[in-house]
Tab-separated table of C-alpha atoms in Angstrom:
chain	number	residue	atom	x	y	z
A	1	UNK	CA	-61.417	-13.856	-23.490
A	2	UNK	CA	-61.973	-10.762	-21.045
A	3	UNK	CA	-65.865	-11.885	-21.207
A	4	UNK	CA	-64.467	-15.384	-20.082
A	5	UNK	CA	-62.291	-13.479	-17.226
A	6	UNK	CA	-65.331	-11.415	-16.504
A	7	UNK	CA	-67.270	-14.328	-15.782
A	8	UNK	CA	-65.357	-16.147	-13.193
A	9	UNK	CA	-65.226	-13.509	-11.289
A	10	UNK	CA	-68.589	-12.725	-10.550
A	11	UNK	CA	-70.357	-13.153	-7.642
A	12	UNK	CA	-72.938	-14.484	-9.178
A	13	UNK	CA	-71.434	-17.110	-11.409
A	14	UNK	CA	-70.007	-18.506	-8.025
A	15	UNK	CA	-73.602	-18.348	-6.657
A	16	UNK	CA	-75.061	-20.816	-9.529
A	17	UNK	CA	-71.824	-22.857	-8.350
A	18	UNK	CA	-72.675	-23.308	-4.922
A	19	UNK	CA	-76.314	-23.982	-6.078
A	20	UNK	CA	-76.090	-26.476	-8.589
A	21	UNK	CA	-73.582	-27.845	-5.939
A	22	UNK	CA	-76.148	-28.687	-3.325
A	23	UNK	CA	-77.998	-31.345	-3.768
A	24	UNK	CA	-74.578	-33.346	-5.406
A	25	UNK	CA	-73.058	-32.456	-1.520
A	26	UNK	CA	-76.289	-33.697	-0.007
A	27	UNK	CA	-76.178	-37.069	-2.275
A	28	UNK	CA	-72.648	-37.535	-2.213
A	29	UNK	CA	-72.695	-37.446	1.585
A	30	UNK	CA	-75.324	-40.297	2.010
A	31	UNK	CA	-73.674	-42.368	-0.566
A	32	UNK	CA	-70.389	-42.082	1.389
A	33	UNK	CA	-72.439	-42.704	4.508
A	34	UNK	CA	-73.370	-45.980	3.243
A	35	UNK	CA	-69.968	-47.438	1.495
A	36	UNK	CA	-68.253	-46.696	4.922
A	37	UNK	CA	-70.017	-48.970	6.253
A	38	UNK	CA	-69.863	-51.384	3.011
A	39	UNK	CA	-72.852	-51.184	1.217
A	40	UNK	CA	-73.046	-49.624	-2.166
A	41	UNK	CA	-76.357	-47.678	-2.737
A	42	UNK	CA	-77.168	-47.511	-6.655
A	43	UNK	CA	-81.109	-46.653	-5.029
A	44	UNK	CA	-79.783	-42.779	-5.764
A	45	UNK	CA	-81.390	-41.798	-8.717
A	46	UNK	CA	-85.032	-43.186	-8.179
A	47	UNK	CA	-84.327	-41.921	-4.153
A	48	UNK	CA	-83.767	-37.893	-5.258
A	49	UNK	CA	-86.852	-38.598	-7.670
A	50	UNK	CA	-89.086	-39.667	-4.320
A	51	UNK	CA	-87.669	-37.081	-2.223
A	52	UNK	CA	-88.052	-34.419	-4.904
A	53	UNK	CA	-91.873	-35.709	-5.626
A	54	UNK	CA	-93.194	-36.226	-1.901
A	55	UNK	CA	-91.231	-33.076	-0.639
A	56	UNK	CA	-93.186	-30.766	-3.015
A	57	UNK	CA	-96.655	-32.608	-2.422
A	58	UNK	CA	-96.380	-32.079	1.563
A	59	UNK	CA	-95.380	-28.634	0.675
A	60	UNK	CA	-98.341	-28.322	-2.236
A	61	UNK	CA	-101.000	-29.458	0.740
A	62	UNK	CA	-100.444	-26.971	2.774
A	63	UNK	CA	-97.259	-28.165	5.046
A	64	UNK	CA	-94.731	-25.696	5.562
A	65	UNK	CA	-91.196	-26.204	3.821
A	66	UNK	CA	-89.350	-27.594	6.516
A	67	UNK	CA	-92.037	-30.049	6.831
A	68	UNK	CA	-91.234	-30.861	3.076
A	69	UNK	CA	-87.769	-31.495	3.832
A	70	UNK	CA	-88.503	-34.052	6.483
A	71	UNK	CA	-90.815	-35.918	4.598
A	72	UNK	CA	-88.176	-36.162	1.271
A	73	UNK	CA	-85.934	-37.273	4.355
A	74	UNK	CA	-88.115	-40.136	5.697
A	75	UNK	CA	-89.276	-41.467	1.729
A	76	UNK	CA	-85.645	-41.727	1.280
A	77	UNK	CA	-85.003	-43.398	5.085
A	78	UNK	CA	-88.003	-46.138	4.387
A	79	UNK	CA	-86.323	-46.655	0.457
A	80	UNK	CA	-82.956	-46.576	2.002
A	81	UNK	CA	-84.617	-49.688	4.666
A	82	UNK	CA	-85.780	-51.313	2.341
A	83	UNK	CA	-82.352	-51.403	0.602
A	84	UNK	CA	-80.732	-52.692	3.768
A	85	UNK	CA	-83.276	-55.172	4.042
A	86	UNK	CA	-82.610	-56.425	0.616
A	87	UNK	CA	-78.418	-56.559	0.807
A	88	UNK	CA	-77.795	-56.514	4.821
A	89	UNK	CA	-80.801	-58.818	5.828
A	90	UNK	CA	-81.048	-61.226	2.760
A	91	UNK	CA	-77.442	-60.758	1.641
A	92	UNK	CA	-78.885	-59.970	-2.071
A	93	UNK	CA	-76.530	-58.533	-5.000
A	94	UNK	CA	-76.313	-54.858	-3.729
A	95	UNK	CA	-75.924	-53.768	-7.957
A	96	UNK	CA	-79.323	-55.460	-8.226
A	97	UNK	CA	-80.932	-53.988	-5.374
A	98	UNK	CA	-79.754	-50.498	-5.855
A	99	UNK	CA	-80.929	-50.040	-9.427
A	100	UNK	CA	-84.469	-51.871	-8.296
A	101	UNK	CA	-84.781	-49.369	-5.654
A	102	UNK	CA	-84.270	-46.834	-8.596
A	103	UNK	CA	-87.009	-47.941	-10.718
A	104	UNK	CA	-89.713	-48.760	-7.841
A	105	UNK	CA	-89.148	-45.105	-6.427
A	106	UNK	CA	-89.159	-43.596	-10.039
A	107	UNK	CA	-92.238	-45.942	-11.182
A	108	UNK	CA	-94.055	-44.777	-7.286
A	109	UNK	CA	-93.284	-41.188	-7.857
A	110	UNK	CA	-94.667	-41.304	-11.326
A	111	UNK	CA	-98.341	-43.435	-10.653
A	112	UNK	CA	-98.134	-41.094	-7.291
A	113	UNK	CA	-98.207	-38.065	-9.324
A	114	UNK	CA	-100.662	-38.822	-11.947
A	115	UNK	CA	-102.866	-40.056	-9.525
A	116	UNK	CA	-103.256	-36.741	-7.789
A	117	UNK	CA	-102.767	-35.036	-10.852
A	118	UNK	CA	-104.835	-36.784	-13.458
A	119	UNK	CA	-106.056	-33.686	-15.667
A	120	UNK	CA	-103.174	-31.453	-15.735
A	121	UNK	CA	-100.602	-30.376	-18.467
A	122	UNK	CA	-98.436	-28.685	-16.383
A	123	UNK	CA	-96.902	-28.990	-12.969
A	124	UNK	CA	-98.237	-27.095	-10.291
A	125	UNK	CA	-96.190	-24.685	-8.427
A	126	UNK	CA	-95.639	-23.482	-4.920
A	127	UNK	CA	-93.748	-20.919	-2.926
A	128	UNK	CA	-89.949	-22.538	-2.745
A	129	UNK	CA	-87.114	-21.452	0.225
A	130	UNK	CA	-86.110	-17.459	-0.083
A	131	UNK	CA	-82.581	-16.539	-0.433
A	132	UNK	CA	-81.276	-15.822	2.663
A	133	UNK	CA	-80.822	-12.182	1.817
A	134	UNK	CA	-79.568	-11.141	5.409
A	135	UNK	CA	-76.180	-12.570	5.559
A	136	UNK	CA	-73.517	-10.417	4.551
A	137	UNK	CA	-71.297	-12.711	2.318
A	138	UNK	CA	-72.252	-12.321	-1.338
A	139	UNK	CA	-72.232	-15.475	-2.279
A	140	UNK	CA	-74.175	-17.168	0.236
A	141	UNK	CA	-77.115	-14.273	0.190
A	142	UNK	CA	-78.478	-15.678	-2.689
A	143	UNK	CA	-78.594	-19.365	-1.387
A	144	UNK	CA	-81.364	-21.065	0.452
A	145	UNK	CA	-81.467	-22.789	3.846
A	146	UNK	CA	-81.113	-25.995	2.288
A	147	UNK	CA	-77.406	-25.030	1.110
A	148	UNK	CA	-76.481	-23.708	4.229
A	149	UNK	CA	-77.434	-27.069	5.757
A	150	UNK	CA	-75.284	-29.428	3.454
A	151	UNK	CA	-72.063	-27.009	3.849
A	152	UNK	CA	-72.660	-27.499	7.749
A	153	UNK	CA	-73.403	-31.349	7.390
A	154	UNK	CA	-69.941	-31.677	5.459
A	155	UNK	CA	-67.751	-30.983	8.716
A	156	UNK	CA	-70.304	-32.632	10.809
A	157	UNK	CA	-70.634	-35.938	8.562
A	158	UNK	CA	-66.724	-35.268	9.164
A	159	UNK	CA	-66.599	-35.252	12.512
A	160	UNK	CA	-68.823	-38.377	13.248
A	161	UNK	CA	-66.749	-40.499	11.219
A	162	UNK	CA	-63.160	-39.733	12.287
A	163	UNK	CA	-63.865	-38.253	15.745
A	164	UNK	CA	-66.783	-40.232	17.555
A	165	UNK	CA	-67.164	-43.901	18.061
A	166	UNK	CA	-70.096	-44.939	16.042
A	167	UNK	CA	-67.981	-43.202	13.064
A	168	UNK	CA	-65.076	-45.640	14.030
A	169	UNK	CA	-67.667	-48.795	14.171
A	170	UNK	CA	-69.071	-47.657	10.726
A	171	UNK	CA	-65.546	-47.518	9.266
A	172	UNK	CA	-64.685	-51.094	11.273
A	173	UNK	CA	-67.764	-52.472	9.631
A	174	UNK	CA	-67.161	-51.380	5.964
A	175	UNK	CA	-63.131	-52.452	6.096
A	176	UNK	CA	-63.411	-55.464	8.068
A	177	UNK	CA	-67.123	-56.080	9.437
A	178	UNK	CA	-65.519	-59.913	11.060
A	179	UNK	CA	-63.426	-57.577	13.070
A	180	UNK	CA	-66.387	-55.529	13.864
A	181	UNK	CA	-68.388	-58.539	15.116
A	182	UNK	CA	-65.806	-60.165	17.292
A	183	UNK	CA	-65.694	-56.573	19.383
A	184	UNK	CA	-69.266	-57.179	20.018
A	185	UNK	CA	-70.778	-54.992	17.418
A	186	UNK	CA	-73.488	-55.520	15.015
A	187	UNK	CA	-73.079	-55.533	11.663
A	188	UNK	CA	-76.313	-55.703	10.512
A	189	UNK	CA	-77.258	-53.000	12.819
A	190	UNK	CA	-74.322	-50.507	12.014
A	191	UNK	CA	-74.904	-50.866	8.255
A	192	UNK	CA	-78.677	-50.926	7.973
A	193	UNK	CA	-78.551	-47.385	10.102
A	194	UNK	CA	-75.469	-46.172	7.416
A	195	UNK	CA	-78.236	-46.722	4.878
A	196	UNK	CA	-81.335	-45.161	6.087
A	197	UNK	CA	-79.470	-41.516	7.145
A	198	UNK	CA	-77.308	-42.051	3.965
A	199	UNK	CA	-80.932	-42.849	1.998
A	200	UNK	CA	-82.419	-39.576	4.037
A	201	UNK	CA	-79.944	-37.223	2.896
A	202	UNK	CA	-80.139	-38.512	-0.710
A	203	UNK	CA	-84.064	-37.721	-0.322
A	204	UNK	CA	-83.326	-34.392	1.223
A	205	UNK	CA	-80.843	-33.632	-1.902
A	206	UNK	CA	-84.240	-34.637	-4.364
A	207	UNK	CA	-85.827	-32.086	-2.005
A	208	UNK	CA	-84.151	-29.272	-2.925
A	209	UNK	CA	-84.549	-29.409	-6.510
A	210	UNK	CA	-88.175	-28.998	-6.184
A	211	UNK	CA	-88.215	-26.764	-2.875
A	212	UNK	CA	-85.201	-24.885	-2.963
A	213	UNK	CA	-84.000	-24.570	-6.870
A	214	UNK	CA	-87.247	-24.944	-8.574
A	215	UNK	CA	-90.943	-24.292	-7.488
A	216	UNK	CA	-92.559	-27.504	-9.510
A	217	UNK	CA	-91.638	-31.327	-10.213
A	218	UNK	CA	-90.886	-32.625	-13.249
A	219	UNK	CA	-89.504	-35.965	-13.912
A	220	UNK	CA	-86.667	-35.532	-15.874
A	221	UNK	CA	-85.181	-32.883	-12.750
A	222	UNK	CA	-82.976	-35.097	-11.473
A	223	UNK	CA	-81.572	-35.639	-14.217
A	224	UNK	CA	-78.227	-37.941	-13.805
A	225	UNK	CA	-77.561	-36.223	-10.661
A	226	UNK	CA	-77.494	-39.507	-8.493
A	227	UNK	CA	-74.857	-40.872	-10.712
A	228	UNK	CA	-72.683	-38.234	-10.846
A	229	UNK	CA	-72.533	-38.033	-6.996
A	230	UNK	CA	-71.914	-42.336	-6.923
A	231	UNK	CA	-69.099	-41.294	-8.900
A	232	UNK	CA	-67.703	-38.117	-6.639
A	233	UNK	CA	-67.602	-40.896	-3.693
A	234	UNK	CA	-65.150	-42.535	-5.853
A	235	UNK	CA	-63.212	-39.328	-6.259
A	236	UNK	CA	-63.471	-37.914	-3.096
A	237	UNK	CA	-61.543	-41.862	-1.699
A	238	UNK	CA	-64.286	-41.772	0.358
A	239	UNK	CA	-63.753	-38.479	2.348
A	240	UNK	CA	-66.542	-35.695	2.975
A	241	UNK	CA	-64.346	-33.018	2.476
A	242	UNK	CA	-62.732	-33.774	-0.663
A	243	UNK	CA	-66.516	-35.381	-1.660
A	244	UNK	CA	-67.155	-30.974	-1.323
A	245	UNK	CA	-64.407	-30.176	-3.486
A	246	UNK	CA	-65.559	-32.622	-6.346
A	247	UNK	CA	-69.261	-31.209	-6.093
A	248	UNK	CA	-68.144	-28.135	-6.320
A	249	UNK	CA	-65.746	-29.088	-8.810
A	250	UNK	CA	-68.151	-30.483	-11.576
A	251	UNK	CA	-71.157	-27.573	-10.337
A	252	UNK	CA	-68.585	-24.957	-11.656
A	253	UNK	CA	-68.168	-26.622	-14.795
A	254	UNK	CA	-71.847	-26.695	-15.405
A	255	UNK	CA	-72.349	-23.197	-14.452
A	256	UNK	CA	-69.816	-22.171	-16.611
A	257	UNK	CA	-71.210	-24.397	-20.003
A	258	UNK	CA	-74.631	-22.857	-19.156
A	259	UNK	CA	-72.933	-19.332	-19.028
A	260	UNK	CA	-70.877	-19.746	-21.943
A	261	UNK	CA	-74.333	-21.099	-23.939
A	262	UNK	CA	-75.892	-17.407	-23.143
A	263	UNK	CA	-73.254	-16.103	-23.975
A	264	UNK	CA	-72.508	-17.117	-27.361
A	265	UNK	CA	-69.280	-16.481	-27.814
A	266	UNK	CA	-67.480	-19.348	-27.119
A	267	UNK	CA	-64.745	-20.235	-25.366
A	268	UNK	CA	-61.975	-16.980	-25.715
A	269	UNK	CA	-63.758	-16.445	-28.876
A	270	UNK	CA	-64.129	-19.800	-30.276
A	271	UNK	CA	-67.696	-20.709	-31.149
A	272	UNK	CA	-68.390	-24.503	-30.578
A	273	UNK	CA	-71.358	-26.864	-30.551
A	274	UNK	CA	-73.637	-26.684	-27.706
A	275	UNK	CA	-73.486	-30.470	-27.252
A	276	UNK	CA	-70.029	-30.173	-26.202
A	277	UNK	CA	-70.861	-27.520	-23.872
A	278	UNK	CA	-73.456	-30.210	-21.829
A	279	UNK	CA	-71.000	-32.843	-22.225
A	280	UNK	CA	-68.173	-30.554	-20.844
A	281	UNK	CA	-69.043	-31.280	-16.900
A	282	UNK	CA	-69.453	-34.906	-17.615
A	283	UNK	CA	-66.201	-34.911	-19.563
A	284	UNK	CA	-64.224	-33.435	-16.282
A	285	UNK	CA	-65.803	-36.117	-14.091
A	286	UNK	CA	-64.621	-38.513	-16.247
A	287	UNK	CA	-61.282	-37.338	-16.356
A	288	UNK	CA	-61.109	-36.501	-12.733
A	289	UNK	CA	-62.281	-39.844	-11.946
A	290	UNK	CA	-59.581	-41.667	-13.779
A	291	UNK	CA	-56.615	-39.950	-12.606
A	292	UNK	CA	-58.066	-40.183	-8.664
A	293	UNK	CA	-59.376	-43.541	-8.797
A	294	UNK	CA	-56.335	-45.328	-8.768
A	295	UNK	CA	-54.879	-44.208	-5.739
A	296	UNK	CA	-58.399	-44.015	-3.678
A	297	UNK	CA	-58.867	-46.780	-0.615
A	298	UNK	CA	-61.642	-47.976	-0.806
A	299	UNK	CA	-63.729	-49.678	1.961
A	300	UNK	CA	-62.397	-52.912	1.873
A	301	UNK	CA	-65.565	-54.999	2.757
A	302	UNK	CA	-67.687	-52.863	-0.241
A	303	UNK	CA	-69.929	-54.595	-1.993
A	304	UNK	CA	-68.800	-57.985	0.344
A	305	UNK	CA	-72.636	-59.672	1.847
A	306	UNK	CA	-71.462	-60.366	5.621
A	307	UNK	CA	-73.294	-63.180	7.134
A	308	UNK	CA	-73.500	-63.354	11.104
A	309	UNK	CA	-70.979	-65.602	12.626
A	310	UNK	CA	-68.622	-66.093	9.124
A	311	UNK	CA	-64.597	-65.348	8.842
């Protein structure tokens, strides 16, 4: 029990938090991005896979990381168009769309990278983001850029939905996108553009995995990670700042299997399986989700095909 205690409060148990956090903030922000405005965006899994994959092989030859980042950013914008194109332009089954976006990007990513890498076993490496050492809070100083930049897009994702117009018209379009039309606004427009930043930030979360938390890419990396942040939407009702609290919510309870695991002493002394520690922050999400999702409001025109001129 005091090794439990111990635990939670150290600075750098909350530090794998806000880590593991990261790229769930980054993914849960572009799939909110695109249910405002009505469209769901199952694409996530195979998008962090291509934005994790073409990030690292800019970076591999010879771009600088930043320049990473903006191409895992534009594979997930042209996925993310491609997406719209499907369910806003053709008015396909956004569930059928959003899981073939998943297995094209995975399927690219993988021919992409045995292509360049046909003869070898393991992944090649390169130099990832450095802690940012300098700042004086001692939780932060042993993050990366890349979470500094999804803490700062949460109030700004914030503030361009609730305080700006085009966040009112992307709201308008994912509650009642006849409304929308008959104020002169395009629909089409308004949600294709939801998609592609929502798509970008979902590549820029992929990104991170392989520039920020690891220094190679592997397939399995993302691991579930897209789904998990689908469901945080769900918890959050749609809100970036509770959309925080659930990533960090279910990023604490994966830190704290993986610290219990090294541990080896269980929970206040009681040994259990390791299975039920991985199963523990998928558990909580579960749970979480259930007693939230009753009360959340969802977009009223999600998952609704809206065909120019119709009421």
């Amino acid at each position: 029990m005091t090794e439990t205690l111990e635990l939670l409060g150290s600075a750098a148990f909350w530090g794998a938090v806000l880590r593991i956090a990261t790229p769930l903030i980054l993914g849960t922000l572009g799939v909110l991005l695109c249910e405002r405005a009505g469209v769901l965006n199952l694409g996530i899994e195979g998008i962090m896979v291509a934005g994790a994959f073409v990030g690292w092989l800019v970076v591999f030859q010879g771009a600088d990381l930043w320049t990473g980042v903006l191409a895992a950013a534009a594979a997930g914008a042209l996925l993310g168009l491609l997406h719209a194109g499907l369910t806003v332009g053709l008015a396909l089954s956004q569930h059928v769309s959003g899981l073939g976006i998943t297995l094209l990007a995975t399927a690219l990513a993988s021919y992409a990278y045995r292509v360049s890498f046909p003869k070898v076993d393991s992944p090649p490496t390169i130099t990832p983001f450095a802690p940012m050492t300098w700042l004086p809070v001692p939780v932060l100083n042993t993050q990366t850029a890349l979470t500094l930049l999804a803490l700062v897009l949460v109030p700004l994702v914030a503030w361009v939905l609730y305080r700006t117009p085009l966040g009112l018209a992307i709201r308008m379009v994912g509650e009642n996108p006849a409304a929308a039309e008959g104020q002169g606004l395009s629909v089409a427009g308004l949600r294709t553009g939801a998609i592609v930043a929502g798509s970008a930030l979902m590549g820029v979360a992929g990104a991170f995995l392989t520039l920020s938390a690891f220094n190679a890419f592997f397939f399995t990396m993302v691991n579930g990670r897209g789904w998990v942040c689908v469901a945080l939407v769900v918890f959050a009702s749609w809100r970036p700042g509770k959309a925080l609290a659930g990533a960090l919510l279910f990023a604490f309870f994966d830190a704290l299997q993986l610290r219990l695991q090294q541990a080896g002493g269980g929970v206040f002394g009681v040994e259990l399986p390791y299975q039920l520690y991985l199963a523990v922050p998928y558990l909580m999400a579960l749970v979480a989700l259930v007693l939230v999702a009753r009360r959340a409001a969802y977009p009223q025109a999600l998952m609704k095909p809206y065909r120019k001129g119709e009421r």
